[in-house]
Every structure is written in structure tokens, then in C-alpha cells.
């Protein structure tokens, strides 16, 4: 089976994990802050907070920005459900902004119109979560300009996009957002087995993120309600969670980070080969904007001139041939849980059309020429 994505682990990664296994620290040790600093430096940002998953990072990012009961959060319907669930965990309400069909990312035009309508109804969002689908940044400058006009905070869901650039700067520098979140799941660009990271320029947000990932506890005397009782003393000053990353995970993440630029460059090389192979076929690639350098977590295409049944058959036939084609993503608003919240077919037409046309084909740094040729020849046959 040729997978749609996979981790790339070498001996240096294995050695890094073994080193921690043989050390005095397995859970909270020196590797976690070292990984945080390395990510912060890579992204040219002040603070990074490591957690056990990007879902956890999204959750505490919402909490750190004050999202609570009956607040409103908007995100993209084309994402994994975590991008929306994180608001519900906080007791907030969720809504969606339709996508730009060409890029798969949140449509700035749709966002602008929805905000204007929401302002008239006195129902503006507290937070907007743009999702950088497949590794390409959303139009963050335009979204940030809207945030200044309408007063909402921004969390970038960059789970797909570590190693990407926007306006020649690394995604995660938080020039146009309050917090940015990364994922280190095995199929992502780099992995820590499981893990995530929230980055921010705001020292107070960083402090709260660190407390929230560890039960709401602090050992910092400046954050306590009374003088410390001694070197053993800590206080729980808010309700937090056990969302910590381990030293084992951080060691793997640190080792992987050394290869991040190499992985992204390889993915971009593979994309060029795919694009050239498909240029004369009824296959539409997600449009790459000139201000973006994608990390290409996924290679998503749209089959624009075939019906739903043919679309389904192409994916199924590739799987029968040992090629793990997939579909990222089912629109969140069409999931049964979200339908029960009141969403329905027809709410976000571009997202729904995208679902009828999109498919993901294999892409990962260790993909061989023969693997890629096999994908291309079978896809050409079935399309």
C-alpha cells in the first residue's frame, strides 16, 4: 500500500529518543523547553508552549483568549473536526465561514460579508480560526485587517503548515494573529509521535497557556495569591488540564525539526512532478497564492468534470490498486453532531462542492519515483 502520508524516521531520531530513555527524565525534563525554544526561534516568535496534541493547543488557545459560555467562534467547514470542537469544549457557540473554492482556505470575501451581517445583528465572533489547508497559509493580512475593524481575536490553525511561509516570513510568527497552533501527528510535516504547539508573541498569553496545559497550576511566585511556603510550593489558580508533552516526544520533535526544511523542499519537488503530469487532464490542483510558500502536508486535487459516483469510484479503484487515496475533509457542518446543532446541507455551498470534487493522493518525503509514477498512471486511467 502506498499511504497518503507517513512519517520519516531515521537513526538520528531513534538515537534522540534512546538518549532520553537512558536519562533521568521521561516526562517533564529539559527536552520540552528545548523543543519550545527551537520552534519559537524557527518561527521568529517570542513564546512556544508544547502540548500533547494540536487539539489540546486549540482548546487552551481558545481559553487563553477568554472564550467561554455563549461566546461565538468562527472557523472553516473544511478542516478536521477539532478546529470547531475546541470552541464547544469552552461552552461557546460555533459557526463557519465558507471557503474559497480555488484554494480550500477560508474566503476573505465570505468572512467580510458575514461580519458585516453579524455586526448588524450584534452577533460578532469573539475568535476566528482560519485553517491553513494542506500547508498553504490563509490570507492572514486581510483577515487581520478585518479583526481590527470588528474586534475579534485570531487563532491560526496551522496544523498542516509548519515550515510554510506567508509574505516571505515563517507561518507561526504571529504578525497577523494572537496565537498559532501546530500539529506533530505522524502524518504531518514533522512528528513528535503525538504532540502540538501553540506559539504567540504575548507573554501573558504564553503564561496562561502553560498553566492551562498543566492543571492550572503555577510555581511562579509572581502569579500566586500569597507568598510561597517554600521551594515545594505551587498553587492551582484556574481550572486546567493534563495536556503536557513528554521529554520523549520533545526529543523526537527536536530531531525532526533539523530536517523540516529538507522535508518541505522535497514535498514541493514532488508537487511539481504531479502538476506537470496532470496539466492536460480534468484535474484541478488547489491554487497556490503568490504570497505563500506551502509546506504541502497534503496534495489535494479536484475532479471537476465528473459526477459524484465517478468521483467515489476513482478513490475506491485507487485503493484497490494499493494506493491510499483519501478525502480531506468532510465538511464539519455535515457531521451528524453538527447537524444536531442546527447546521444543514446548503449552508456553505463552496465547502459542499469541494467535498464532491476533492481527493487526496499520496505525498511524503520518502516517496520514490516509482511510487509517484504508479499513482499518476492509475489516476490517469481511472479519471
mmCIF file of C-alpha atoms in Angstrom:
data_model
loop_
_atom_site.group_PDB
_atom_site.id
_atom_site.type_symbol
_atom_site.label_atom_id
_atom_site.label_comp_id
_atom_site.label_asym_id
_atom_site.label_seq_id
_atom_site.Cartn_x
_atom_site.Cartn_y
_atom_site.Cartn_z
ATOM 1 C CA UNK A 1 0.000 0.000 0.000
ATOM 2 C CA UNK A 2 1.252 3.476 -0.887
ATOM 3 C CA UNK A 3 -0.075 5.637 2.005
ATOM 4 C CA UNK A 4 -1.397 9.158 1.513
ATOM 5 C CA UNK A 5 1.158 10.309 4.098
ATOM 6 C CA UNK A 6 3.661 8.851 6.545
ATOM 7 C CA UNK A 7 6.363 9.805 8.989
ATOM 8 C CA UNK A 8 10.044 9.751 8.033
ATOM 9 C CA UNK A 9 12.148 8.415 10.925
ATOM 10 C CA UNK A 10 15.897 7.821 10.716
ATOM 11 C CA UNK A 11 18.611 6.691 13.112
ATOM 12 C CA UNK A 12 19.228 10.185 14.477
ATOM 13 C CA UNK A 13 15.577 10.332 15.567
ATOM 14 C CA UNK A 14 15.849 6.918 17.204
ATOM 15 C CA UNK A 15 19.074 7.912 18.971
ATOM 16 C CA UNK A 16 17.453 11.076 20.308
ATOM 17 C CA UNK A 17 14.635 9.076 21.896
ATOM 18 C CA UNK A 18 17.009 6.428 23.282
ATOM 19 C CA UNK A 19 19.073 9.182 24.886
ATOM 20 C CA UNK A 20 16.015 10.342 26.827
ATOM 21 C CA UNK A 21 15.067 6.775 27.768
ATOM 22 C CA UNK A 22 18.518 6.402 29.310
ATOM 23 C CA UNK A 23 18.335 9.769 31.097
ATOM 24 C CA UNK A 24 16.751 10.768 34.406
ATOM 25 C CA UNK A 25 13.798 12.423 32.625
ATOM 26 C CA UNK A 26 10.968 10.793 30.724
ATOM 27 C CA UNK A 27 8.044 13.162 31.176
ATOM 28 C CA UNK A 28 8.882 16.755 32.155
ATOM 29 C CA UNK A 29 12.572 17.359 31.581
ATOM 30 C CA UNK A 30 14.954 19.574 29.604
ATOM 31 C CA UNK A 31 13.865 18.456 26.135
ATOM 32 C CA UNK A 32 10.426 20.080 26.324
ATOM 33 C CA UNK A 33 11.711 23.653 26.872
ATOM 34 C CA UNK A 34 14.475 22.998 24.334
ATOM 35 C CA UNK A 35 11.883 21.985 21.734
ATOM 36 C CA UNK A 36 9.762 25.022 22.595
ATOM 37 C CA UNK A 37 12.719 27.374 22.158
ATOM 38 C CA UNK A 38 13.714 25.737 18.870
ATOM 39 C CA UNK A 39 10.190 26.136 17.451
ATOM 40 C CA UNK A 40 9.964 29.728 18.698
ATOM 41 C CA UNK A 41 13.309 30.549 17.090
ATOM 42 C CA UNK A 42 12.306 28.850 13.832
ATOM 43 C CA UNK A 43 9.072 30.843 13.671
ATOM 44 C CA UNK A 44 10.678 34.131 14.804
ATOM 45 C CA UNK A 45 8.248 34.406 17.695
ATOM 46 C CA UNK A 46 8.757 35.013 21.410
ATOM 47 C CA UNK A 47 6.960 32.103 23.045
ATOM 48 C CA UNK A 48 6.086 28.475 22.299
ATOM 49 C CA UNK A 49 4.093 26.122 24.519
ATOM 50 C CA UNK A 50 4.315 22.380 23.845
ATOM 51 C CA UNK A 51 1.270 20.165 24.434
ATOM 52 C CA UNK A 52 0.168 16.595 23.747
ATOM 53 C CA UNK A 53 -1.806 17.392 20.564
ATOM 54 C CA UNK A 54 -2.863 20.236 18.308
ATOM 55 C CA UNK A 55 -6.424 19.672 19.560
ATOM 56 C CA UNK A 56 -5.235 20.452 23.085
ATOM 57 C CA UNK A 57 -3.405 23.514 21.772
ATOM 58 C CA UNK A 58 -6.576 24.773 20.076
ATOM 59 C CA UNK A 59 -8.590 24.213 23.258
ATOM 60 C CA UNK A 60 -6.276 26.126 25.576
ATOM 61 C CA UNK A 61 -5.727 28.815 22.929
ATOM 62 C CA UNK A 62 -9.470 29.481 22.997
ATOM 63 C CA UNK A 63 -9.476 29.555 26.795
ATOM 64 C CA UNK A 64 -6.454 31.869 26.938
ATOM 65 C CA UNK A 65 -8.308 34.312 24.680
ATOM 66 C CA UNK A 66 -11.265 34.280 27.053
ATOM 67 C CA UNK A 67 -13.647 32.108 25.053
ATOM 68 C CA UNK A 68 -16.432 30.947 27.327
ATOM 69 C CA UNK A 69 -20.110 30.170 27.620
ATOM 70 C CA UNK A 70 -22.246 31.635 24.821
ATOM 71 C CA UNK A 71 -19.309 33.312 23.083
ATOM 72 C CA UNK A 72 -19.105 32.812 19.324
ATOM 73 C CA UNK A 73 -16.209 31.283 17.395
ATOM 74 C CA UNK A 74 -15.976 31.005 13.601
ATOM 75 C CA UNK A 75 -13.785 28.632 11.624
ATOM 76 C CA UNK A 76 -13.632 26.843 8.274
ATOM 77 C CA UNK A 77 -16.005 23.957 7.473
ATOM 78 C CA UNK A 78 -13.167 22.263 5.548
ATOM 79 C CA UNK A 79 -10.940 21.019 8.331
ATOM 80 C CA UNK A 80 -10.730 18.230 10.862
ATOM 81 C CA UNK A 81 -13.485 18.495 13.478
ATOM 82 C CA UNK A 82 -11.001 19.647 16.152
ATOM 83 C CA UNK A 83 -10.945 23.127 14.606
ATOM 84 C CA UNK A 84 -14.582 23.542 15.639
ATOM 85 C CA UNK A 85 -14.742 21.240 18.662
ATOM 86 C CA UNK A 86 -12.238 23.393 20.552
ATOM 87 C CA UNK A 87 -14.817 26.177 20.863
ATOM 88 C CA UNK A 88 -17.519 23.795 22.070
ATOM 89 C CA UNK A 89 -15.179 22.489 24.783
ATOM 90 C CA UNK A 90 -15.245 26.043 26.191
ATOM 91 C CA UNK A 91 -19.042 26.249 26.206
ATOM 92 C CA UNK A 92 -19.013 28.604 23.224
ATOM 93 C CA UNK A 93 -21.110 28.504 20.073
ATOM 94 C CA UNK A 94 -19.596 27.679 16.699
ATOM 95 C CA UNK A 95 -20.250 28.881 13.170
ATOM 96 C CA UNK A 96 -18.422 28.551 9.885
ATOM 97 C CA UNK A 97 -17.152 30.762 7.076
ATOM 98 C CA UNK A 98 -17.337 29.306 3.578
ATOM 99 C CA UNK A 99 -14.143 28.586 1.669
ATOM 100 C CA UNK A 100 -12.506 29.951 -1.433
ATOM 101 C CA UNK A 101 -13.095 27.007 -3.755
ATOM 102 C CA UNK A 102 -9.823 27.611 -5.592
ATOM 103 C CA UNK A 103 -7.588 27.368 -2.507
ATOM 104 C CA UNK A 104 -9.739 25.448 0.002
ATOM 105 C CA UNK A 105 -8.962 28.118 2.602
ATOM 106 C CA UNK A 106 -11.340 30.493 4.354
ATOM 107 C CA UNK A 107 -12.776 33.006 1.881
ATOM 108 C CA UNK A 108 -11.980 36.580 2.876
ATOM 109 C CA UNK A 109 -14.964 37.795 0.856
ATOM 110 C CA UNK A 110 -17.288 35.412 2.698
ATOM 111 C CA UNK A 111 -15.780 36.417 6.028
ATOM 112 C CA UNK A 112 -16.192 40.122 5.257
ATOM 113 C CA UNK A 113 -19.844 39.716 4.267
ATOM 114 C CA UNK A 114 -20.616 37.505 7.269
ATOM 115 C CA UNK A 115 -19.007 40.011 9.643
ATOM 116 C CA UNK A 116 -20.980 42.914 8.213
ATOM 117 C CA UNK A 117 -24.192 40.937 8.650
ATOM 118 C CA UNK A 118 -23.211 39.850 12.171
ATOM 119 C CA UNK A 119 -22.472 43.438 13.178
ATOM 120 C CA UNK A 120 -25.992 44.457 12.168
ATOM 121 C CA UNK A 121 -27.378 41.632 14.296
ATOM 122 C CA UNK A 122 -24.996 42.380 17.211
ATOM 123 C CA UNK A 123 -23.646 38.831 16.961
ATOM 124 C CA UNK A 124 -19.947 39.182 16.139
ATOM 125 C CA UNK A 125 -17.471 36.374 16.868
ATOM 126 C CA UNK A 126 -15.025 36.582 19.743
ATOM 127 C CA UNK A 127 -12.454 34.471 17.886
ATOM 128 C CA UNK A 128 -11.937 33.466 14.263
ATOM 129 C CA UNK A 129 -9.855 30.353 13.486
ATOM 130 C CA UNK A 130 -8.546 30.326 9.891
ATOM 131 C CA UNK A 131 -7.275 26.885 8.833
ATOM 132 C CA UNK A 132 -4.197 26.646 6.588
ATOM 133 C CA UNK A 133 -5.442 23.733 4.497
ATOM 134 C CA UNK A 134 -2.798 21.334 3.143
ATOM 135 C CA UNK A 135 0.014 23.669 4.229
ATOM 136 C CA UNK A 136 -0.866 26.938 2.484
ATOM 137 C CA UNK A 137 -1.500 29.984 4.670
ATOM 138 C CA UNK A 138 -4.809 31.770 4.521
ATOM 139 C CA UNK A 139 -4.807 35.460 3.548
ATOM 140 C CA UNK A 140 -3.856 36.446 7.076
ATOM 141 C CA UNK A 141 -3.149 40.108 6.354
ATOM 142 C CA UNK A 142 -6.704 40.642 5.112
ATOM 143 C CA UNK A 143 -8.197 38.617 7.973
ATOM 144 C CA UNK A 144 -6.152 40.652 10.452
ATOM 145 C CA UNK A 145 -7.444 43.902 8.937
ATOM 146 C CA UNK A 146 -10.994 42.653 9.446
ATOM 147 C CA UNK A 147 -10.158 41.735 13.052
ATOM 148 C CA UNK A 148 -9.130 45.319 13.765
ATOM 149 C CA UNK A 149 -12.396 46.602 12.334
ATOM 150 C CA UNK A 150 -14.694 44.092 14.038
ATOM 151 C CA UNK A 151 -12.761 43.381 17.241
ATOM 152 C CA UNK A 152 -12.225 39.610 17.128
ATOM 153 C CA UNK A 153 -9.123 37.633 18.093
ATOM 154 C CA UNK A 154 -7.360 35.231 15.712
ATOM 155 C CA UNK A 155 -6.036 31.701 16.224
ATOM 156 C CA UNK A 156 -4.222 30.299 13.200
ATOM 157 C CA UNK A 157 -4.844 26.579 12.866
ATOM 158 C CA UNK A 158 -1.531 25.794 11.188
ATOM 159 C CA UNK A 159 -1.697 22.078 11.974
ATOM 160 C CA UNK A 160 -0.731 21.452 8.321
ATOM 161 C CA UNK A 161 1.651 24.340 7.888
ATOM 162 C CA UNK A 162 4.838 24.229 9.932
ATOM 163 C CA UNK A 163 7.658 25.045 7.531
ATOM 164 C CA UNK A 164 5.374 27.128 5.319
ATOM 165 C CA UNK A 165 5.835 30.832 4.630
ATOM 166 C CA UNK A 166 3.495 33.768 4.157
ATOM 167 C CA UNK A 167 4.772 37.074 2.776
ATOM 168 C CA UNK A 168 8.300 35.596 2.994
ATOM 169 C CA UNK A 169 8.007 35.064 6.746
ATOM 170 C CA UNK A 170 7.519 31.760 8.586
ATOM 171 C CA UNK A 171 3.978 30.714 9.380
ATOM 172 C CA UNK A 172 3.811 30.984 13.152
ATOM 173 C CA UNK A 173 5.428 34.400 13.515
ATOM 174 C CA UNK A 174 2.021 35.706 14.704
ATOM 175 C CA UNK A 175 2.301 39.022 12.876
ATOM 176 C CA UNK A 176 -1.379 38.725 11.969
ATOM 177 C CA UNK A 177 -2.714 36.540 14.790
ATOM 178 C CA UNK A 178 -2.791 36.196 18.560
ATOM 179 C CA UNK A 179 -1.872 32.504 18.692
ATOM 180 C CA UNK A 180 -0.795 29.959 16.079
ATOM 181 C CA UNK A 181 -1.137 26.202 16.539
ATOM 182 C CA UNK A 182 0.937 23.381 15.019
ATOM 183 C CA UNK A 183 0.460 19.606 14.930
ATOM 184 C CA UNK A 184 3.172 16.957 15.159
ATOM 185 C CA UNK A 185 0.990 13.939 14.418
ATOM 186 C CA UNK A 186 2.906 11.263 12.442
ATOM 187 C CA UNK A 187 1.366 12.155 9.072
ATOM 188 C CA UNK A 188 2.223 15.848 9.481
ATOM 189 C CA UNK A 189 5.394 17.568 8.212
ATOM 190 C CA UNK A 190 7.447 16.633 11.276
ATOM 191 C CA UNK A 191 6.377 14.431 14.142
ATOM 192 C CA UNK A 192 6.788 14.007 17.879
ATOM 193 C CA UNK A 193 4.640 10.826 17.664
ATOM 194 C CA UNK A 194 1.725 12.776 19.119
ATOM 195 C CA UNK A 195 2.037 16.415 20.027
ATOM 196 C CA UNK A 196 1.242 20.007 19.298
ATOM 197 C CA UNK A 197 2.491 23.522 19.927
ATOM 198 C CA UNK A 198 0.937 26.932 20.485
ATOM 199 C CA UNK A 199 3.100 29.946 19.635
ATOM 200 C CA UNK A 200 2.469 33.585 20.484
ATOM 201 C CA UNK A 201 4.190 36.954 20.836
ATOM 202 C CA UNK A 202 2.232 37.756 24.001
ATOM 203 C CA UNK A 203 3.990 36.875 27.253
ATOM 204 C CA UNK A 204 0.753 36.863 29.264
ATOM 205 C CA UNK A 205 -0.950 34.503 26.801
ATOM 206 C CA UNK A 206 2.110 32.237 26.982
ATOM 207 C CA UNK A 207 1.952 32.137 30.784
ATOM 208 C CA UNK A 208 -1.718 31.222 30.730
ATOM 209 C CA UNK A 209 -1.205 28.578 28.046
ATOM 210 C CA UNK A 210 1.473 26.971 30.227
ATOM 211 C CA UNK A 211 -0.815 26.937 33.255
ATOM 212 C CA UNK A 212 -3.754 25.554 31.305
ATOM 213 C CA UNK A 213 -1.726 22.641 29.914
ATOM 214 C CA UNK A 214 -0.831 21.579 33.467
ATOM 215 C CA UNK A 215 -3.990 21.629 35.620
ATOM 216 C CA UNK A 216 -3.995 25.428 36.008
ATOM 217 C CA UNK A 217 -1.025 25.129 38.362
ATOM 218 C CA UNK A 218 1.815 27.616 38.766
ATOM 219 C CA UNK A 219 5.073 27.536 40.727
ATOM 220 C CA UNK A 220 5.837 31.165 39.829
ATOM 221 C CA UNK A 221 5.627 33.318 42.999
ATOM 222 C CA UNK A 222 4.587 36.358 40.919
ATOM 223 C CA UNK A 223 1.399 34.537 39.871
ATOM 224 C CA UNK A 224 0.445 33.296 43.354
ATOM 225 C CA UNK A 225 -2.221 34.736 45.636
ATOM 226 C CA UNK A 226 0.045 34.661 48.712
ATOM 227 C CA UNK A 227 3.770 34.342 49.459
ATOM 228 C CA UNK A 228 5.300 30.961 48.660
ATOM 229 C CA UNK A 229 5.519 28.499 51.558
ATOM 230 C CA UNK A 230 8.833 27.117 50.291
ATOM 231 C CA UNK A 231 10.601 25.550 47.285
ATOM 232 C CA UNK A 232 7.994 22.760 47.125
ATOM 233 C CA UNK A 233 5.034 25.144 46.886
ATOM 234 C CA UNK A 234 2.631 25.528 43.977
ATOM 235 C CA UNK A 235 -0.888 26.852 43.536
ATOM 236 C CA UNK A 236 -3.765 25.942 41.286
ATOM 237 C CA UNK A 237 -5.136 29.314 40.246
ATOM 238 C CA UNK A 238 -7.505 28.195 37.467
ATOM 239 C CA UNK A 239 -9.000 25.011 36.068
ATOM 240 C CA UNK A 240 -6.568 23.436 33.644
ATOM 241 C CA UNK A 241 -5.858 20.089 32.022
ATOM 242 C CA UNK A 242 -3.211 17.407 31.725
ATOM 243 C CA UNK A 243 -2.114 18.405 28.214
ATOM 244 C CA UNK A 244 1.650 18.208 28.706
ATOM 245 C CA UNK A 245 4.139 16.915 26.175
ATOM 246 C CA UNK A 246 6.736 14.398 27.400
ATOM 247 C CA UNK A 247 10.508 14.639 27.048
ATOM 248 C CA UNK A 248 10.392 11.545 24.829
ATOM 249 C CA UNK A 249 8.094 13.322 22.393
ATOM 250 C CA UNK A 250 10.050 16.556 22.544
ATOM 251 C CA UNK A 251 13.330 14.758 21.823
ATOM 252 C CA UNK A 252 11.836 13.231 18.681
ATOM 253 C CA UNK A 253 10.373 16.598 17.692
ATOM 254 C CA UNK A 254 13.732 18.330 18.161
ATOM 255 C CA UNK A 255 15.458 15.774 15.979
ATOM 256 C CA UNK A 256 12.768 16.044 13.312
ATOM 257 C CA UNK A 257 12.969 19.837 13.321
ATOM 258 C CA UNK A 258 16.520 19.591 11.972
ATOM 259 C CA UNK A 259 15.043 18.071 8.791
ATOM 260 C CA UNK A 260 11.991 20.309 8.447
ATOM 261 C CA UNK A 261 13.244 22.481 5.580
ATOM 262 C CA UNK A 262 14.520 19.407 3.747
ATOM 263 C CA UNK A 263 11.139 17.674 4.120
ATOM 264 C CA UNK A 264 9.235 20.716 2.839
ATOM 265 C CA UNK A 265 11.579 21.183 -0.127
ATOM 266 C CA UNK A 266 11.147 17.528 -1.072
ATOM 267 C CA UNK A 267 7.363 17.834 -0.871
ATOM 268 C CA UNK A 268 7.472 20.856 -3.157
ATOM 269 C CA UNK A 269 9.624 18.933 -5.662
ATOM 270 C CA UNK A 270 7.122 16.076 -5.706
ATOM 271 C CA UNK A 271 4.293 18.557 -6.282
ATOM 272 C CA UNK A 272 5.977 19.953 -9.394
ATOM 273 C CA UNK A 273 6.149 16.446 -10.844
ATOM 274 C CA UNK A 274 2.478 15.809 -10.063
ATOM 275 C CA UNK A 275 1.374 19.142 -11.520
ATOM 276 C CA UNK A 276 3.252 18.557 -14.760
ATOM 277 C CA UNK A 277 1.743 15.080 -15.099
ATOM 278 C CA UNK A 278 -1.813 16.337 -14.631
ATOM 279 C CA UNK A 279 -1.735 19.575 -16.637
ATOM 280 C CA UNK A 280 -3.649 18.157 -19.616
ATOM 281 C CA UNK A 281 -6.228 16.239 -17.550
ATOM 282 C CA UNK A 282 -9.557 17.315 -15.995
ATOM 283 C CA UNK A 283 -7.769 17.626 -12.663
ATOM 284 C CA UNK A 284 -7.595 20.917 -10.770
ATOM 285 C CA UNK A 285 -4.923 21.479 -8.151
ATOM 286 C CA UNK A 286 -5.575 23.747 -5.185
ATOM 287 C CA UNK A 287 -4.435 27.180 -6.293
ATOM 288 C CA UNK A 288 -1.217 28.357 -4.681
ATOM 289 C CA UNK A 289 -1.163 32.079 -3.994
ATOM 290 C CA UNK A 290 1.949 34.078 -4.888
ATOM 291 C CA UNK A 291 2.427 35.348 -1.334
ATOM 292 C CA UNK A 292 2.537 31.775 0.021
ATOM 293 C CA UNK A 293 5.116 29.004 0.166
ATOM 294 C CA UNK A 294 3.213 25.863 1.114
ATOM 295 C CA UNK A 295 4.609 23.109 3.295
ATOM 296 C CA UNK A 296 2.371 20.720 1.315
ATOM 297 C CA UNK A 297 1.237 18.490 4.124
ATOM 298 C CA UNK A 298 -1.298 17.135 1.622
ATOM 299 C CA UNK A 299 -1.641 17.071 -2.140
ATOM 300 C CA UNK A 300 -5.316 17.754 -2.767
ATOM 301 C CA UNK A 301 -6.804 17.758 -6.258
ATOM 302 C CA UNK A 302 -10.327 18.406 -7.506
ATOM 303 C CA UNK A 303 -12.012 16.250 -10.147
ATOM 304 C CA UNK A 304 -14.197 18.963 -11.624
ATOM 305 C CA UNK A 305 -15.757 17.306 -14.674
ATOM 306 C CA UNK A 306 -17.109 14.041 -13.284
ATOM 307 C CA UNK A 307 -20.182 13.146 -11.258
ATOM 308 C CA UNK A 308 -20.301 12.020 -7.622
ATOM 309 C CA UNK A 309 -20.357 8.330 -8.431
ATOM 310 C CA UNK A 310 -17.346 8.564 -10.726
ATOM 311 C CA UNK A 311 -15.544 10.636 -8.066
ATOM 312 C CA UNK A 312 -16.185 7.916 -5.477
ATOM 313 C CA UNK A 313 -15.102 5.172 -7.900
ATOM 314 C CA UNK A 314 -11.782 6.876 -8.644
ATOM 315 C CA UNK A 315 -10.910 6.874 -4.930
ATOM 316 C CA UNK A 316 -12.085 3.282 -4.464
ATOM 317 C CA UNK A 317 -10.272 1.970 -7.546
ATOM 318 C CA UNK A 318 -7.004 3.559 -6.445
ATOM 319 C CA UNK A 319 -7.373 1.899 -3.049
ATOM 320 C CA UNK A 320 -7.958 -1.459 -4.747
ATOM 321 C CA UNK A 321 -4.640 -0.941 -6.516
ATOM 322 C CA UNK A 322 -2.864 -0.327 -3.209
ATOM 323 C CA UNK A 323 -2.861 3.460 -3.445
ATOM 324 C CA UNK A 324 -4.295 5.094 -0.344
ATOM 325 C CA UNK A 325 -6.303 7.940 -1.855
ATOM 326 C CA UNK A 326 -8.369 9.836 0.671
ATOM 327 C CA UNK A 327 -10.593 12.901 1.090
ATOM 328 C CA UNK A 328 -9.685 15.808 3.359
ATOM 329 C CA UNK A 329 -12.224 16.784 4.613
ATOM 330 C CA UNK A 330 -15.900 16.022 5.064
ATOM 331 C CA UNK A 331 -17.444 19.445 5.770
ATOM 332 C CA UNK A 332 -17.735 19.734 9.527
ATOM 333 C CA UNK A 333 -21.232 21.200 9.372
ATOM 334 C CA UNK A 334 -22.480 17.993 7.690
ATOM 335 C CA UNK A 335 -21.343 15.739 10.527
ATOM 336 C CA UNK A 336 -24.326 14.317 12.472
ATOM 337 C CA UNK A 337 -23.276 16.052 15.691
ATOM 338 C CA UNK A 338 -23.199 19.428 13.967
ATOM 339 C CA UNK A 339 -26.459 18.802 12.124
ATOM 340 C CA UNK A 340 -27.991 18.310 15.565
ATOM 341 C CA UNK A 341 -26.731 21.821 16.393
ATOM 342 C CA UNK A 342 -28.784 23.189 13.507
ATOM 343 C CA UNK A 343 -26.438 23.126 10.513
ATOM 344 C CA UNK A 344 -27.737 21.709 7.242
ATOM 345 C CA UNK A 345 -26.881 20.865 3.657
ATOM 346 C CA UNK A 346 -26.769 24.083 1.661
ATOM 347 C CA UNK A 347 -25.330 26.256 4.439
ATOM 348 C CA UNK A 348 -21.854 26.506 2.897
ATOM 349 C CA UNK A 349 -22.089 25.781 -0.840
ATOM 350 C CA UNK A 350 -18.410 26.066 -1.711
ATOM 351 C CA UNK A 351 -17.415 23.646 1.053
ATOM 352 C CA UNK A 352 -20.062 21.195 -0.137
ATOM 353 C CA UNK A 353 -18.975 21.445 -3.774
ATOM 354 C CA UNK A 354 -15.362 20.979 -2.659
ATOM 355 C CA UNK A 355 -16.368 17.756 -0.900
ATOM 356 C CA UNK A 356 -17.992 16.441 -4.086
ATOM 357 C CA UNK A 357 -14.800 17.058 -6.095
ATOM 358 C CA UNK A 358 -11.766 16.775 -3.817
ATOM 359 C CA UNK A 359 -9.423 13.899 -3.200
ATOM 360 C CA UNK A 360 -6.018 13.492 -1.593
ATOM 361 C CA UNK A 361 -3.314 11.436 -3.267
ATOM 362 C CA UNK A 362 -0.085 10.177 -1.674
ATOM 363 C CA UNK A 363 2.649 12.631 -0.720
ATOM 364 C CA UNK A 364 5.513 12.202 1.740
ATOM 365 C CA UNK A 365 9.254 12.987 1.685
ATOM 366 C CA UNK A 366 10.462 9.406 1.207
ATOM 367 C CA UNK A 367 8.137 8.780 -1.728
ATOM 368 C CA UNK A 368 10.073 7.190 -4.590
ATOM 369 C CA UNK A 369 9.856 7.977 -8.287
ATOM 370 C CA UNK A 370 8.286 4.583 -8.920
ATOM 371 C CA UNK A 371 5.669 5.211 -6.217
ATOM 372 C CA UNK A 372 4.770 8.528 -7.779
ATOM 373 C CA UNK A 373 4.607 7.084 -11.283
ATOM 374 C CA UNK A 374 2.290 4.325 -10.034
ATOM 375 C CA UNK A 375 -0.042 6.914 -8.512
ATOM 376 C CA UNK A 376 -0.028 9.001 -11.678
ATOM 377 C CA UNK A 377 -0.631 6.133 -14.093
ATOM 378 C CA UNK A 378 -3.525 4.725 -12.078
ATOM 379 C CA UNK A 379 -5.123 8.118 -11.530
ATOM 380 C CA UNK A 380 -4.894 8.910 -15.245
ATOM 381 C CA UNK A 381 -6.515 5.564 -16.032
ATOM 382 C CA UNK A 382 -9.466 5.967 -13.690
ATOM 383 C CA UNK A 383 -10.118 9.650 -14.294
#
